[in-house]
mmCIF file of C-alpha atoms in Angstrom:
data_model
loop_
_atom_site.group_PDB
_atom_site.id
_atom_site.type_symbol
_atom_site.label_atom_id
_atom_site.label_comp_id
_atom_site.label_asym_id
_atom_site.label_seq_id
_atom_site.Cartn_x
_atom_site.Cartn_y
_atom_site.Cartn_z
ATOM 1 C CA UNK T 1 -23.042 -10.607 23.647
ATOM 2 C CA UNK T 2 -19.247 -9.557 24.474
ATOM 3 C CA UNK T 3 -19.114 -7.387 27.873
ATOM 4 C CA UNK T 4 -19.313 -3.803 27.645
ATOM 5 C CA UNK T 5 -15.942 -2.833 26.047
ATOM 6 C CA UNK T 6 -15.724 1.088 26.413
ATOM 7 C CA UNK T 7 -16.968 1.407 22.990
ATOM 8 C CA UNK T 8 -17.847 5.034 22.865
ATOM 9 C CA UNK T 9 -14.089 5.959 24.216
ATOM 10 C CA UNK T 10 -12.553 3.610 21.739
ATOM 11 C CA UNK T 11 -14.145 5.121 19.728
ATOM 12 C CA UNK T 12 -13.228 9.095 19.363
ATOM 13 C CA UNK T 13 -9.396 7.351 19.799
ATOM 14 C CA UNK T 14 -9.446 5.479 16.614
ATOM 15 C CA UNK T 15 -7.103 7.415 14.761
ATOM 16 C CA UNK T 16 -4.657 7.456 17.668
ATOM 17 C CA UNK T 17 -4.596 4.111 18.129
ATOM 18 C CA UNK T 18 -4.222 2.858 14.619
ATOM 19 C CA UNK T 19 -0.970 5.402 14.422
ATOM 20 C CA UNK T 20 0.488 2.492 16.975
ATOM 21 C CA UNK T 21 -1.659 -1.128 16.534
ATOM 22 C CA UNK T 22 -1.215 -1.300 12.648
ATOM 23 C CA UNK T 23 -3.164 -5.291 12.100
ATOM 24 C CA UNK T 24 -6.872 -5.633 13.658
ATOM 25 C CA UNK T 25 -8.207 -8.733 13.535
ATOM 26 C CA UNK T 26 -12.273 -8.850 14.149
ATOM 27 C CA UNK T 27 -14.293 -11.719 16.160
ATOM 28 C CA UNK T 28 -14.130 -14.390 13.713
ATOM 29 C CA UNK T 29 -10.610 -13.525 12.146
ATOM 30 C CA UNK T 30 -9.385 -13.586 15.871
ATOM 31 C CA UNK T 31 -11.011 -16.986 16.132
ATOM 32 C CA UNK T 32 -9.319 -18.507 13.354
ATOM 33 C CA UNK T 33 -5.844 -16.901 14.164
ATOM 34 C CA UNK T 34 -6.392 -18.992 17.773
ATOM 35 C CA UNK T 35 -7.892 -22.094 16.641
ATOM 36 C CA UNK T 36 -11.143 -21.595 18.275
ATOM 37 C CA UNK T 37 -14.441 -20.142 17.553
ATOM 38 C CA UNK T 38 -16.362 -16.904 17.353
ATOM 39 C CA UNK T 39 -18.350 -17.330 21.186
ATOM 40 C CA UNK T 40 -14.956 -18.720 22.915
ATOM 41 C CA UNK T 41 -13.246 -15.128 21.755
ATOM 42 C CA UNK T 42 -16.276 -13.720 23.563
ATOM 43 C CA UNK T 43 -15.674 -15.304 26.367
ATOM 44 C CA UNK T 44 -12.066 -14.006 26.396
ATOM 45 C CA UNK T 45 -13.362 -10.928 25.874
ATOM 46 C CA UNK T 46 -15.569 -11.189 28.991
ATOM 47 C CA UNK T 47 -13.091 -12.660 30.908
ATOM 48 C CA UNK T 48 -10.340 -9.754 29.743
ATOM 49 C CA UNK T 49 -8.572 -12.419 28.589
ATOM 50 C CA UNK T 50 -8.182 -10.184 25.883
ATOM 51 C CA UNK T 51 -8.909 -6.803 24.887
ATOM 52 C CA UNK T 52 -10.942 -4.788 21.734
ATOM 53 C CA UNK T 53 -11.692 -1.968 20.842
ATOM 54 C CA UNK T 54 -14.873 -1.000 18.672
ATOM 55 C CA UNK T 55 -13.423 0.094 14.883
ATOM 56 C CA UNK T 56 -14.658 1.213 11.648
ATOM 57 C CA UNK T 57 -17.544 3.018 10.722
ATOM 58 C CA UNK T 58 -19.774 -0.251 11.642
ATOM 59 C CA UNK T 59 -18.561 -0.232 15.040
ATOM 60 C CA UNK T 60 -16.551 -3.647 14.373
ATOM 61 C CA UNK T 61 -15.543 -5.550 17.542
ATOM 62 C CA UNK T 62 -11.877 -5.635 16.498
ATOM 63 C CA UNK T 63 -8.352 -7.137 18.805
ATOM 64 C CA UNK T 64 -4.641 -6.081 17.947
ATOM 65 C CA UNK T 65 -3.542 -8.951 16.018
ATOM 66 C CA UNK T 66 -0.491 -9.586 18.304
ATOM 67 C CA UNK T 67 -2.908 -10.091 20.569
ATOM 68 C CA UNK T 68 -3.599 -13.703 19.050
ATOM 69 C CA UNK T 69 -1.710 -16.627 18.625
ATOM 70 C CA UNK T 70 -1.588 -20.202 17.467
ATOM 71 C CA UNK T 71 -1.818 -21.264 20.964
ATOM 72 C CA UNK T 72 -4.399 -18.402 22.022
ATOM 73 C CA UNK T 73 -3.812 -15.490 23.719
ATOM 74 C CA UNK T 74 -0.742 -14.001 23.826
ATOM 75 C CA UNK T 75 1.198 -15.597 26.694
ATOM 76 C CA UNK T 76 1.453 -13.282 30.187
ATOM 77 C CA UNK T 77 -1.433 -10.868 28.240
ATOM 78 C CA UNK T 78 -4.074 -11.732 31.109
ATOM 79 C CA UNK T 79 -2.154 -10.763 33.748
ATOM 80 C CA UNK T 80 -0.213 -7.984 32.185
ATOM 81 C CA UNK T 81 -4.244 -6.586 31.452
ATOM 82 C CA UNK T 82 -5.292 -7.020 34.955
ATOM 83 C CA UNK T 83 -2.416 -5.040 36.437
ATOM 84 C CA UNK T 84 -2.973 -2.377 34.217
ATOM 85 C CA UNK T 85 -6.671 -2.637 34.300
ATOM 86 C CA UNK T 86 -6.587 -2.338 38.166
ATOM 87 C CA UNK T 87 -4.163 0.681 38.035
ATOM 88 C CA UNK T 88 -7.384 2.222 36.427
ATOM 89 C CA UNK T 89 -6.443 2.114 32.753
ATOM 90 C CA UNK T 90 -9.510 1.651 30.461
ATOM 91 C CA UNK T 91 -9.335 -0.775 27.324
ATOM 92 C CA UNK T 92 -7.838 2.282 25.291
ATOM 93 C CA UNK T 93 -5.322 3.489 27.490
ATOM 94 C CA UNK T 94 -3.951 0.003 27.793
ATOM 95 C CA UNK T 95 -3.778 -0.913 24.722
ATOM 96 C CA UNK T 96 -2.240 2.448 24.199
ATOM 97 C CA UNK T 97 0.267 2.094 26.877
ATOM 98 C CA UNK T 98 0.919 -1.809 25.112
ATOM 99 C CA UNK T 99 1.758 -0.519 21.502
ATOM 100 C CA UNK T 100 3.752 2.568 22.851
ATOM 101 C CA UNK T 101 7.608 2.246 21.996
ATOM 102 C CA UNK T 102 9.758 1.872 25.196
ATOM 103 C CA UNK T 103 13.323 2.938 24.430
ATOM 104 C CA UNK T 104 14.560 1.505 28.157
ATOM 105 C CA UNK T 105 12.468 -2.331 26.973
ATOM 106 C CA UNK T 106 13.535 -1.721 23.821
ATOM 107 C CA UNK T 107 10.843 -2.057 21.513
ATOM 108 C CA UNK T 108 6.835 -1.972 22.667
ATOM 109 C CA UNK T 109 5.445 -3.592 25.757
ATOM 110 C CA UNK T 110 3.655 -5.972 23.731
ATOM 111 C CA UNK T 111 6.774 -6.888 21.692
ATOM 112 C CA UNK T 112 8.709 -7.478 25.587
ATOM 113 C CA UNK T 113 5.506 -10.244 26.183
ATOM 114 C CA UNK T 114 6.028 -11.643 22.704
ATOM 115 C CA UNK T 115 9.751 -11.906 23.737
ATOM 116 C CA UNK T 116 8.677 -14.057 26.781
ATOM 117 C CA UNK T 117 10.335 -10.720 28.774
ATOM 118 C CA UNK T 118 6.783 -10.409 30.898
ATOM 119 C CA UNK T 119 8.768 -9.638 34.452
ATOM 120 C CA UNK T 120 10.107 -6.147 32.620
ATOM 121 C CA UNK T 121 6.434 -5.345 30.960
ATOM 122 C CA UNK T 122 4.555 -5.819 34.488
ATOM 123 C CA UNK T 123 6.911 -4.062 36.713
ATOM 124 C CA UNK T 124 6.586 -1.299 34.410
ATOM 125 C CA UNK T 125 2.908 -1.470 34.559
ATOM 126 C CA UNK T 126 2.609 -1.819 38.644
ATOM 127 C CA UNK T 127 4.614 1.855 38.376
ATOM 128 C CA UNK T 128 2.234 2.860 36.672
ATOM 129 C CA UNK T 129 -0.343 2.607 39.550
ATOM 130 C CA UNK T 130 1.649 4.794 42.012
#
């Protein structure tokens, strides 16, 4: 069973969130994209290794697909999660905050990590927290 993931608040911010993460990938998808299987994403899951939101009218476990790589996770995505997780973010509001254009990166937080620019992304995030 994954850890509790906010459901109900991802939930009534579907729409909002699918304006800015435009490729979902579900449990097993998300397994495949990393080379792994269904119970290791759990894991990740529990471990906010990575995050998901509950989508569709099933209530589908579902990750941003630039979440997942070859190699796993995206690269400086743990970290990056648990500073904004500790600044009191909740699984929507970061992955809100991660998909949001940032004119001064440029381009999204998530697109700075994919850049291997994680120093930027994080300092950004601790500001967040004061």
């Amino acid at each position: 069973m994954v850890a509790p993931l906010r459901a109900d608040i991802a939930r009534e911010h579907g729409d909002e969130l699918d304006t800015l993460v435009t490729d979902w990938l579900n449990v097993p998808d998300a397994a495949e994209r990393m080379g792994t299987d269904a119970a290791a994403v759990r894991r990740m899951l529990q471990e906010r290794q990575l995050l998901a939101v509950r989508r569709t009218e099933r209530n589908i476990v579902m990750v941003p697909a630039d979440f997942c790589t070859p190699e796993g996770p995206l690269q400086h995505l743990r970290g990056t999660l648990s500073v904004l997780l500790d600044s009191g973010f909740n699984d929507v509001e970061t992955i809100r905050w991660l998909f949001t254009p940032d004119e001064s990166l440029p381009g999204t937080p998530v697109q700075a990590m994919q850049a291997n620019r994680k120093t930027e992304v994080r300092r950004r995030a601790q500001a967040l927290s004061f």
